[in-house]
Amino acid sequence: RKEVEQDPGPFNVPEGATVAFNCTYSNSASQSFFWYRQDCRKEPKLLMSVYSSGNEDGRFTAQLNRASQYISLLIRDSKLSDSATYLCVVGDSGGYQKVTFGIGTKLQVIP
Amino acid sequence: DAGVTQSPTHLIKTRGQQVTLRCSPKSGHDTVSWYQQALGQGPQFIFQYYEEEERQRGNFPDRFSGHQFPNYSSELNVNALLLGDSALYLCASRNLEGATYNEQFFGPGTRLTVL
């Protein structure tokens, strides 16, 4: 089983739609969780950290379910500019915080 | 405030050669990690440097080695290049002692092609 699993997609959604991505992780001792966005042939950029209480940033909402070991990202009112690959990232409990990336989920928002 | 910088941007090598990639962390950051990202895959952790020592290592052979300098910049060296080493090599930095110690910032990457 992979340490971090994501559906690679692609998810093709119309503008204005709501789309949700899930990610599961295998290490129950994982301590930190993130969503990164990566545009084609560019570096990953931090979209948001994910907290146990859930967190929201504008149209983006992230949730963490420790019991089931999954993380979700919800994007409301999708924009064309949201088209990208969304990477789920999980950090371990070690002092140096090694992180593991998922394969990424590709989102294509269509007009 | 300069972000993470990497050089070179692109590199073409042949099998068996050696390559050195360079990274300068974001200002105020003391920890550098290197990742390999093959086409269609997520970044794979190679290793992490803090206080000029390798602190964590992913599942990569000894052909991959690195170094961190007193100014926190870092190098990634790959010996005896294989075709499968062709990838985007990403450097990420963070401040291990800071309040946002677990947030990494990535450089633009070096795209290595091995022929």
Coordinates of N, CA and C in Angstrom, one line a residue:
Chain A
R1 N 0.9 -1.2 0.0 CA 0.0 0.0 0.0 C 0.9 1.2 0.0
K2 N 0.5 2.2 -0.9 CA 1.3 3.4 -0.9 C 1.1 4.2 0.4
E3 N 2.1 5.0 0.7 CA 2.0 5.8 2.0 C 0.9 6.9 1.8
V4 N 0.8 7.5 0.6 CA -0.2 8.5 0.4 C -0.9 8.2 -1.0
E5 N -2.2 8.0 -0.9 CA -2.9 7.6 -2.2 C -3.9 8.7 -2.6
Q6 N -3.9 9.0 -3.9 CA -4.8 9.9 -4.5 C -5.3 9.3 -5.8
D7 N -6.5 9.7 -6.2 CA -7.0 9.4 -7.5 C -6.3 10.4 -8.5
P8 N -5.6 9.9 -9.4 CA -4.9 10.8 -10.3 C -5.8 11.6 -11.3
G9 N -7.1 11.2 -11.4 CA -8.0 11.9 -12.3 C -7.7 11.5 -13.7
P10 N -8.0 12.4 -14.7 CA -8.4 13.8 -14.4 C -9.8 14.0 -14.1
F11 N -10.1 15.1 -13.3 CA -11.4 15.5 -13.0 C -11.7 16.7 -13.9
N12 N -12.7 16.5 -14.8 CA -13.1 17.5 -15.7 C -14.4 18.1 -15.2
V13 N -14.4 19.4 -14.8 CA -15.6 20.0 -14.2 C -15.9 21.3 -14.9
P14 N -17.2 21.7 -15.0 CA -17.5 23.0 -15.6 C -17.3 24.1 -14.7
E15 N -17.0 25.3 -15.2 CA -16.9 26.4 -14.4 C -18.1 26.6 -13.4
G16 N -17.8 27.0 -12.2 CA -18.9 27.1 -11.2 C -19.2 25.9 -10.4
A17 N -18.7 24.8 -10.8 CA -19.0 23.5 -10.1 C -18.2 23.4 -8.8
T18 N -18.7 22.5 -8.0 CA -18.0 22.2 -6.8 C -17.4 20.8 -7.0
V19 N -16.1 20.7 -6.6 CA -15.4 19.5 -6.8 C -14.6 19.1 -5.5
A20 N -14.6 17.8 -5.2 CA -13.9 17.4 -4.0 C -12.9 16.3 -4.3
F21 N -11.7 16.4 -3.7 CA -10.7 15.4 -3.8 C -10.4 14.8 -2.4
N22 N -10.2 13.5 -2.5 CA -9.8 12.8 -1.2 C -8.4 12.2 -1.3
C23 N -7.8 12.0 -0.2 CA -6.5 11.4 -0.2 C -6.4 10.6 1.1
T24 N -5.9 9.4 1.0 CA -5.7 8.5 2.2 C -4.2 8.3 2.5
Y25 N -3.9 8.2 3.8 CA -2.5 7.9 4.2 C -2.5 6.7 5.1
S26 N -1.3 6.1 5.0 CA -1.2 4.8 5.7 C -0.6 4.9 7.1
N27 N 0.2 5.9 7.4 CA 0.9 6.0 8.7 C 0.0 6.7 9.7
S28 N -0.5 6.0 10.6 CA -1.4 6.6 11.6 C -0.7 7.6 12.5
A29 N 0.6 7.6 12.6 CA 1.4 8.5 13.4 C 1.7 9.8 12.7
S30 N 1.2 10.0 11.5 CA 1.4 11.2 10.7 C 0.9 12.4 11.5
Q31 N 1.7 13.5 11.4 CA 1.4 14.7 12.2 C 1.0 15.9 11.4
S32 N 1.4 16.0 10.2 CA 1.0 17.3 9.5 C 0.5 16.9 8.1
F33 N -0.4 17.8 7.6 CA -1.1 17.5 6.4 C -1.3 18.8 5.6
F34 N -1.1 18.6 4.3 CA -1.1 19.8 3.4 C -1.7 19.5 2.1
W35 N -2.2 20.5 1.4 CA -2.5 20.4 0.0 C -1.6 21.4 -0.7
Y36 N -1.0 20.9 -1.8 CA -0.2 21.8 -2.6 C -0.8 21.8 -4.0
R37 N -0.6 22.9 -4.7 CA -1.1 23.0 -6.1 C 0.2 23.1 -7.0
Q38 N 0.1 22.3 -8.1 CA 1.2 22.3 -9.1 C 0.7 22.6 -10.5
D39 N 1.1 23.7 -11.0 CA 0.7 24.0 -12.4 C 1.7 23.2 -13.3
C40 N 1.3 23.0 -14.6 CA 2.1 22.2 -15.5 C 3.5 22.7 -15.6
R41 N 4.5 21.8 -15.4 CA 5.9 22.1 -15.5 C 6.4 23.2 -14.6
K42 N 5.7 23.4 -13.5 CA 6.1 24.4 -12.5 C 6.3 23.7 -11.1
E43 N 6.8 24.4 -10.2 CA 7.0 23.8 -8.9 C 5.7 23.8 -8.0
P44 N 5.6 22.8 -7.1 CA 4.5 22.8 -6.2 C 4.4 24.1 -5.3
K45 N 3.2 24.6 -5.1 CA 3.1 25.7 -4.2 C 2.0 25.3 -3.1
L46 N 2.3 25.7 -1.9 CA 1.5 25.4 -0.8 C 0.1 26.1 -1.0
L47 N -0.9 25.3 -1.0 CA -2.3 25.8 -1.1 C -2.8 26.1 0.3
M48 N -2.8 25.0 1.2 CA -3.2 25.2 2.5 C -2.8 24.0 3.4
S49 N -2.5 24.3 4.7 CA -2.3 23.3 5.7 C -3.7 22.8 6.1
V50 N -3.7 21.6 6.6 CA -5.0 20.9 7.0 C -4.9 20.7 8.4
Y51 N -5.9 21.2 9.2 CA -5.9 21.0 10.6 C -7.1 20.1 11.0
S52 N -7.0 19.5 12.2 CA -8.0 18.6 12.7 C -9.4 19.2 12.7
S53 N -9.4 20.5 13.0 CA -10.7 21.1 13.1 C -11.3 21.5 11.7
G54 N -10.5 21.3 10.7 CA -10.9 21.7 9.3 C -10.5 23.2 9.2
N55 N -10.3 23.6 8.0 CA -10.0 25.0 7.7 C -10.5 25.4 6.3
E56 N -10.8 26.7 6.2 CA -11.3 27.2 5.0 C -10.5 28.4 4.6
D57 N -10.3 28.6 3.3 CA -9.7 29.7 2.7 C -10.4 30.1 1.5
G58 N -11.3 31.0 1.6 CA -12.1 31.5 0.4 C -12.9 30.3 -0.1
R59 N -12.7 29.9 -1.3 CA -13.5 28.9 -2.0 C -13.0 27.5 -1.6
F60 N -11.9 27.4 -0.9 CA -11.2 26.1 -0.6 C -11.5 25.7 0.9
T61 N -11.9 24.5 1.0 CA -12.1 23.9 2.4 C -11.3 22.6 2.5
A62 N -10.5 22.5 3.5 CA -9.8 21.2 3.8 C -10.3 20.6 5.1
Q63 N -10.4 19.2 5.0 CA -10.8 18.5 6.2 C -9.8 17.4 6.4
L64 N -9.7 17.0 7.7 CA -8.8 15.9 8.1 C -9.7 14.9 9.0
N65 N -9.6 13.7 8.6 CA -10.3 12.6 9.4 C -9.2 11.6 9.8
R66 N -8.8 11.8 11.1 CA -7.7 11.0 11.6 C -8.1 9.5 11.8
A67 N -9.3 9.4 12.2 CA -9.8 8.0 12.4 C -9.8 7.2 11.2
S68 N -10.2 7.8 10.1 CA -10.2 7.1 8.8 C -9.0 7.3 8.0
Q69 N -8.1 8.2 8.5 CA -6.9 8.5 7.8 C -7.1 9.0 6.4
Y70 N -7.9 10.0 6.3 CA -8.0 10.6 5.0 C -8.2 12.1 5.1
I71 N -7.8 12.8 4.0 CA -7.8 14.3 3.9 C -8.6 14.6 2.7
S72 N -9.4 15.7 2.8 CA -10.2 16.1 1.7 C -9.9 17.6 1.3
L73 N -10.2 17.9 0.1 CA -10.1 19.3 -0.4 C -11.4 19.5 -1.2
L74 N -12.1 20.6 -0.8 CA -13.3 20.9 -1.5 C -13.1 22.3 -2.2
I75 N -13.4 22.4 -3.5 CA -13.3 23.6 -4.2 C -14.7 24.0 -4.7
R76 N -15.1 25.2 -4.2 CA -16.5 25.6 -4.6 C -16.3 26.7 -5.7
D77 N -17.4 26.8 -6.5 CA -17.4 27.8 -7.6 C -16.1 27.8 -8.4
S78 N -15.8 26.6 -9.0 CA -14.5 26.4 -9.7 C -14.3 27.5 -10.8
K79 N -13.1 27.9 -10.9 CA -12.6 28.9 -11.9 C -11.7 28.2 -12.9
L80 N -11.6 28.8 -14.1 CA -10.7 28.2 -15.1 C -9.3 28.2 -14.5
S81 N -9.0 29.2 -13.7 CA -7.6 29.3 -13.1 C -7.3 28.2 -12.0
D82 N -8.4 27.5 -11.6 CA -8.1 26.4 -10.7 C -7.6 25.2 -11.3
S83 N -7.5 25.1 -12.7 CA -7.0 24.0 -13.4 C -5.5 23.8 -13.0
A84 N -5.3 22.6 -12.5 CA -3.9 22.3 -12.0 C -3.9 20.9 -11.4
T85 N -2.8 20.5 -10.9 CA -2.7 19.2 -10.2 C -2.6 19.5 -8.7
Y86 N -3.4 18.8 -7.9 CA -3.5 19.1 -6.5 C -2.8 17.9 -5.8
L87 N -1.8 18.2 -5.0 CA -0.9 17.2 -4.4 C -1.3 17.1 -2.9
C88 N -1.6 16.0 -2.5 CA -1.8 15.7 -1.0 C -0.4 15.4 -0.4
V89 N -0.1 16.0 0.7 CA 1.2 15.8 1.4 C 1.0 15.5 2.8
V90 N 1.7 14.5 3.3 CA 1.6 14.1 4.7 C 3.0 14.1 5.3
G91 N 3.1 14.7 6.5 CA 4.3 14.8 7.2 C 4.4 13.8 8.4
D92 N 5.5 13.2 8.6 CA 5.6 12.2 9.7 C 5.8 12.8 11.0
S93 N 6.0 12.0 12.1 CA 6.1 12.5 13.4 C 7.5 12.7 13.8
G94 N 8.5 12.5 13.0 CA 9.9 12.7 13.3 C 10.2 14.1 13.5
G95 N 11.4 14.4 14.2 CA 11.8 15.7 14.4 C 12.1 16.5 13.2
Y96 N 12.5 15.8 12.1 CA 12.8 16.5 10.9 C 11.7 16.5 9.9
Q97 N 10.5 16.0 10.3 CA 9.3 16.2 9.5 C 9.5 15.8 8.0
K98 N 9.8 14.6 7.8 CA 9.8 14.1 6.4 C 8.4 14.1 5.9
V99 N 8.3 14.6 4.7 CA 6.9 14.6 4.1 C 6.9 13.7 2.9
T100 N 5.7 13.2 2.7 CA 5.4 12.3 1.5 C 4.3 12.8 0.7
F101 N 4.6 12.9 -0.6 CA 3.6 13.4 -1.6 C 2.8 12.3 -2.2
G102 N 1.5 12.6 -2.4 CA 0.7 11.7 -3.3 C 1.1 12.0 -4.7
I103 N 0.5 11.2 -5.6 CA 0.7 11.3 -7.0 C 0.1 12.6 -7.6
G104 N -0.9 13.1 -6.9 CA -1.5 14.3 -7.4 C -2.8 14.0 -8.1
T105 N -3.8 14.9 -8.0 CA -5.1 14.8 -8.8 C -5.1 15.9 -9.7
K106 N -5.3 15.6 -11.0 CA -5.4 16.6 -12.0 C -6.8 17.1 -12.2
L107 N -7.0 18.4 -12.1 CA -8.3 19.1 -12.2 C -8.2 19.9 -13.5
Q108 N -9.2 19.8 -14.3 CA -9.4 20.6 -15.5 C -10.8 21.2 -15.4
V109 N -10.8 22.6 -15.3 CA -12.1 23.3 -15.3 C -12.4 23.8 -16.7
I110 N -13.5 23.4 -17.2 CA -13.8 23.7 -18.6 C -14.9 24.8 -18.7
P111 N -14.8 25.7 -19.7 CA -15.8 26.8 -19.8 C -17.2 26.3 -20.1
Chain B
D1 N 12.2 39.9 -1.0 CA 12.6 38.7 -0.3 C 12.7 37.5 -1.3
A2 N 13.9 37.1 -1.6 CA 14.1 36.1 -2.7 C 13.6 34.8 -2.2
G3 N 12.9 34.1 -3.1 CA 12.4 32.7 -2.7 C 13.5 31.7 -2.9
V4 N 13.2 30.5 -3.1 CA 14.1 29.4 -3.3 C 14.6 29.5 -4.7
T5 N 15.9 29.5 -4.9 CA 16.4 29.5 -6.3 C 17.2 28.2 -6.6
Q6 N 17.2 27.8 -7.8 CA 17.9 26.6 -8.2 C 18.6 26.9 -9.5
S7 N 19.7 26.2 -9.7 CA 20.5 26.3 -10.9 C 21.1 24.9 -11.2
P8 N 21.3 24.6 -12.5 CA 20.7 25.3 -13.7 C 19.2 25.0 -13.8
T9 N 18.6 25.6 -14.8 CA 17.2 25.4 -15.1 C 17.0 24.1 -15.8
H10 N 17.8 23.9 -16.8 CA 17.8 22.7 -17.6 C 19.2 22.1 -17.7
L11 N 19.2 20.8 -17.9 CA 20.5 20.2 -18.1 C 20.4 18.9 -18.9
I12 N 21.3 18.7 -19.8 CA 21.2 17.4 -20.6 C 22.6 16.7 -20.4
K13 N 22.5 15.5 -20.0 CA 23.7 14.7 -19.7 C 23.5 13.3 -20.4
T14 N 24.6 12.6 -20.5 CA 24.6 11.3 -21.1 C 24.8 10.2 -20.0
R15 N 24.4 9.0 -20.2 CA 24.5 8.0 -19.3 C 25.9 7.8 -18.8
G16 N 26.1 7.6 -17.5 CA 27.4 7.4 -16.9 C 28.0 8.7 -16.4
Q17 N 27.5 9.8 -16.8 CA 28.1 11.1 -16.4 C 27.6 11.4 -15.0
Q18 N 28.2 12.5 -14.5 CA 27.9 13.0 -13.1 C 27.3 14.4 -13.2
V19 N 26.4 14.7 -12.3 CA 25.8 16.0 -12.4 C 25.7 16.6 -10.9
T20 N 25.8 17.9 -10.9 CA 25.6 18.7 -9.6 C 24.6 19.7 -9.8
L21 N 23.6 19.7 -9.0 CA 22.5 20.7 -9.0 C 22.6 21.6 -7.7
R22 N 22.2 22.8 -7.8 CA 22.4 23.7 -6.7 C 21.1 24.4 -6.3
C23 N 21.1 24.7 -5.0 CA 19.9 25.3 -4.5 C 20.2 26.4 -3.4
S24 N 19.6 27.5 -3.5 CA 19.7 28.5 -2.4 C 18.4 28.6 -1.7
P25 N 18.3 28.4 -0.4 CA 17.0 28.5 0.3 C 16.4 29.8 0.4
K26 N 15.2 29.9 0.7 CA 14.5 31.2 1.0 C 15.2 31.8 2.2
S27 N 15.3 33.1 2.2 CA 15.9 33.9 3.3 C 15.2 33.5 4.6
G28 N 16.1 33.2 5.6 CA 15.6 32.8 6.9 C 15.3 31.3 7.1
H29 N 15.5 30.6 6.0 CA 15.3 29.1 6.1 C 16.6 28.4 6.3
D30 N 16.6 27.3 7.1 CA 17.8 26.6 7.5 C 17.8 25.2 7.0
T31 N 16.7 24.7 6.5 CA 16.6 23.3 6.1 C 16.3 23.2 4.7
V32 N 17.0 22.3 4.0 CA 16.8 22.1 2.6 C 16.5 20.6 2.3
S33 N 15.5 20.4 1.5 CA 15.2 19.0 1.1 C 15.2 18.9 -0.4
W34 N 15.5 17.8 -0.9 CA 15.6 17.5 -2.4 C 14.6 16.5 -2.7
Y35 N 13.9 16.7 -3.9 CA 12.9 15.8 -4.4 C 13.2 15.5 -5.9
Q36 N 12.8 14.3 -6.3 CA 12.8 13.9 -7.7 C 11.4 13.8 -8.1
Q37 N 11.0 14.4 -9.2 CA 9.7 14.3 -9.7 C 9.7 13.8 -11.2
A38 N 9.4 12.5 -11.4 CA 9.3 12.0 -12.7 C 7.9 12.4 -13.3
L39 N 7.9 12.4 -14.6 CA 6.7 12.8 -15.4 C 5.4 12.0 -14.9
G40 N 4.4 12.8 -14.5 CA 3.2 12.1 -14.1 C 3.2 11.6 -12.7
Q41 N 4.2 11.9 -11.9 CA 4.3 11.4 -10.6 C 4.4 12.5 -9.6
G42 N 4.1 12.2 -8.3 CA 4.4 13.2 -7.3 C 5.8 13.3 -7.0
P43 N 6.3 14.4 -6.3 CA 7.7 14.5 -5.9 C 8.1 13.3 -5.0
Q44 N 9.2 12.7 -5.2 CA 9.7 11.7 -4.3 C 10.9 12.3 -3.5
F45 N 10.8 12.1 -2.2 CA 11.8 12.6 -1.3 C 13.2 11.9 -1.4
I46 N 14.2 12.7 -1.6 CA 15.6 12.2 -1.8 C 16.3 12.2 -0.4
F47 N 16.5 13.4 0.1 CA 17.1 13.6 1.4 C 16.9 15.1 1.9
Q48 N 17.2 15.2 3.1 CA 17.0 16.5 3.8 C 18.3 16.9 4.5
Y49 N 18.7 18.2 4.5 CA 19.9 18.7 5.1 C 19.5 19.7 6.1
Y50 N 20.1 19.6 7.3 CA 20.0 20.6 8.4 C 21.3 20.7 9.1
E51 N 21.8 21.9 9.4 CA 23.0 22.1 10.0 C 24.1 21.3 9.3
E52 N 24.1 21.4 8.0 CA 25.2 20.8 7.2 C 25.3 19.3 7.3
E53 N 24.2 18.6 7.8 CA 24.3 17.2 7.8 C 23.0 16.6 7.2
E54 N 23.1 15.4 6.6 CA 22.0 14.7 6.1 C 21.2 14.2 7.3
R55 N 19.9 14.6 7.4 CA 19.1 14.2 8.5 C 18.1 13.1 8.2
Q56 N 17.6 13.1 7.0 CA 16.7 12.0 6.6 C 17.0 11.7 5.1
R57 N 16.7 10.5 4.8 CA 16.9 10.0 3.4 C 15.8 9.2 2.9
G58 N 15.4 9.4 1.7 CA 14.4 8.5 1.1 C 15.0 7.3 0.5
N59 N 14.3 6.6 -0.3 CA 14.7 5.3 -0.9 C 15.5 5.6 -2.2
F60 N 16.6 6.2 -2.1 CA 17.4 6.5 -3.3 C 18.8 5.9 -3.0
P61 N 19.5 5.4 -4.1 CA 20.8 4.7 -4.0 C 21.9 5.7 -3.6
D62 N 23.0 5.2 -3.3 CA 24.1 6.0 -2.9 C 24.7 6.9 -4.0
R63 N 24.3 6.6 -5.2 CA 24.7 7.5 -6.3 C 24.2 8.9 -6.1
F64 N 23.2 9.1 -5.3 CA 22.6 10.4 -5.0 C 23.3 10.8 -3.6
S65 N 24.0 11.9 -3.7 CA 24.6 12.5 -2.5 C 24.4 14.0 -2.5
G66 N 24.6 14.6 -1.3 CA 24.4 16.0 -1.2 C 25.3 16.7 -0.2
H67 N 25.1 17.9 -0.1 CA 25.9 18.7 0.8 C 25.1 20.0 1.1
Q68 N 25.3 20.5 2.4 CA 24.8 21.8 2.7 C 25.9 22.6 3.2
F69 N 26.0 23.8 2.8 CA 27.0 24.8 3.2 C 26.6 25.6 4.4
P70 N 27.6 26.3 5.0 CA 27.3 27.1 6.1 C 26.3 28.2 5.9
N71 N 26.1 28.7 4.6 CA 25.1 29.7 4.3 C 23.8 29.0 4.0
Y72 N 23.6 27.8 4.3 CA 22.4 27.0 4.1 C 22.1 26.5 2.7
S73 N 22.9 27.0 1.7 CA 22.7 26.5 0.3 C 23.1 25.1 0.3
S74 N 22.7 24.4 -0.8 CA 22.8 23.0 -0.9 C 23.1 22.5 -2.3
E75 N 23.8 21.4 -2.4 CA 24.0 20.8 -3.7 C 23.5 19.3 -3.7
L76 N 23.0 18.9 -4.8 CA 22.7 17.5 -5.0 C 23.6 17.0 -6.1
N77 N 24.3 15.9 -5.8 CA 25.1 15.2 -6.8 C 24.6 13.9 -7.2
V78 N 24.6 13.6 -8.4 CA 24.2 12.3 -8.9 C 25.3 11.7 -9.8
N79 N 25.8 10.6 -9.4 CA 26.9 9.9 -10.1 C 26.3 8.8 -11.0
A80 N 27.1 8.4 -12.0 CA 26.8 7.3 -12.9 C 25.3 7.4 -13.4
L81 N 25.0 8.5 -14.0 CA 23.6 8.7 -14.4 C 23.0 7.6 -15.3
L82 N 21.8 7.3 -15.0 CA 21.0 6.4 -15.7 C 19.8 7.1 -16.4
L83 N 19.3 6.4 -17.5 CA 18.2 7.1 -18.2 C 17.0 7.4 -17.3
G84 N 16.8 6.5 -16.3 CA 15.7 6.7 -15.3 C 15.9 7.9 -14.4
D85 N 17.1 8.5 -14.4 CA 17.3 9.7 -13.6 C 16.7 10.9 -14.2
S86 N 16.3 10.8 -15.4 CA 15.6 12.0 -16.1 C 14.4 12.4 -15.3
A87 N 14.3 13.6 -14.9 CA 13.2 14.1 -14.0 C 13.4 15.5 -13.7
L88 N 12.4 16.1 -13.0 CA 12.5 17.4 -12.5 C 13.0 17.3 -11.1
Y89 N 14.1 17.9 -10.7 CA 14.7 17.9 -9.4 C 14.3 19.2 -8.7
L90 N 13.6 19.0 -7.6 CA 13.1 20.1 -6.8 C 13.8 20.3 -5.5
C91 N 14.1 21.5 -5.2 CA 14.6 21.8 -3.9 C 13.6 22.5 -3.1
A92 N 13.4 22.2 -1.8 CA 12.5 22.9 -0.9 C 13.2 23.3 0.3
S93 N 12.8 24.5 0.9 CA 13.4 24.9 2.1 C 12.3 25.3 3.1
R94 N 12.8 25.3 4.4 CA 11.9 25.7 5.5 C 12.7 26.1 6.7
N95 N 12.1 26.7 7.6 CA 12.8 27.0 8.8 C 12.4 26.1 9.9
L96 N 13.3 25.1 10.2 CA 13.0 24.1 11.2 C 12.7 24.6 12.6
E97 N 13.2 25.7 12.9 CA 13.1 26.3 14.2 C 11.9 27.3 14.3
G98 N 11.3 27.6 13.2 CA 10.3 28.6 13.2 C 8.9 28.1 13.5
A99 N 8.0 29.1 13.7 CA 6.6 28.7 14.0 C 5.9 27.9 12.9
T100 N 6.3 28.2 11.7 CA 5.7 27.5 10.5 C 6.8 26.5 10.0
Y101 N 7.3 25.7 10.9 CA 8.4 24.8 10.6 C 8.1 23.7 9.6
N102 N 6.8 23.4 9.5 CA 6.5 22.3 8.6 C 6.0 22.8 7.2
E103 N 6.1 24.1 6.9 CA 5.7 24.6 5.6 C 6.9 24.7 4.8
Q104 N 6.9 24.0 3.7 CA 8.0 24.1 2.7 C 7.7 25.0 1.5
F105 N 8.8 25.6 1.0 CA 8.7 26.4 -0.2 C 9.6 25.8 -1.2
F106 N 9.1 25.7 -2.4 CA 9.8 25.0 -3.4 C 10.5 26.0 -4.4
G107 N 11.6 25.6 -4.9 CA 12.2 26.3 -6.0 C 11.6 25.8 -7.3
P108 N 12.0 26.5 -8.4 CA 11.4 26.2 -9.7 C 11.9 24.9 -10.3
G109 N 12.9 24.3 -9.7 CA 13.4 23.0 -10.2 C 14.4 23.0 -11.3
T110 N 15.2 21.9 -11.4 CA 16.1 21.7 -12.5 C 15.6 20.5 -13.3
R111 N 15.4 20.7 -14.6 CA 14.9 19.6 -15.4 C 16.1 18.9 -16.0
L112 N 16.4 17.7 -15.6 CA 17.5 16.9 -16.0 C 17.1 15.9 -17.0
T113 N 17.7 15.9 -18.2 CA 17.5 14.9 -19.2 C 18.7 14.0 -19.4
V114 N 18.6 12.7 -19.3 CA 19.8 11.8 -19.5 C 19.5 11.1 -20.8
L115 N 20.5 11.2 -21.7 CA 20.4 10.6 -23.0 C 21.3 9.3 -23.1

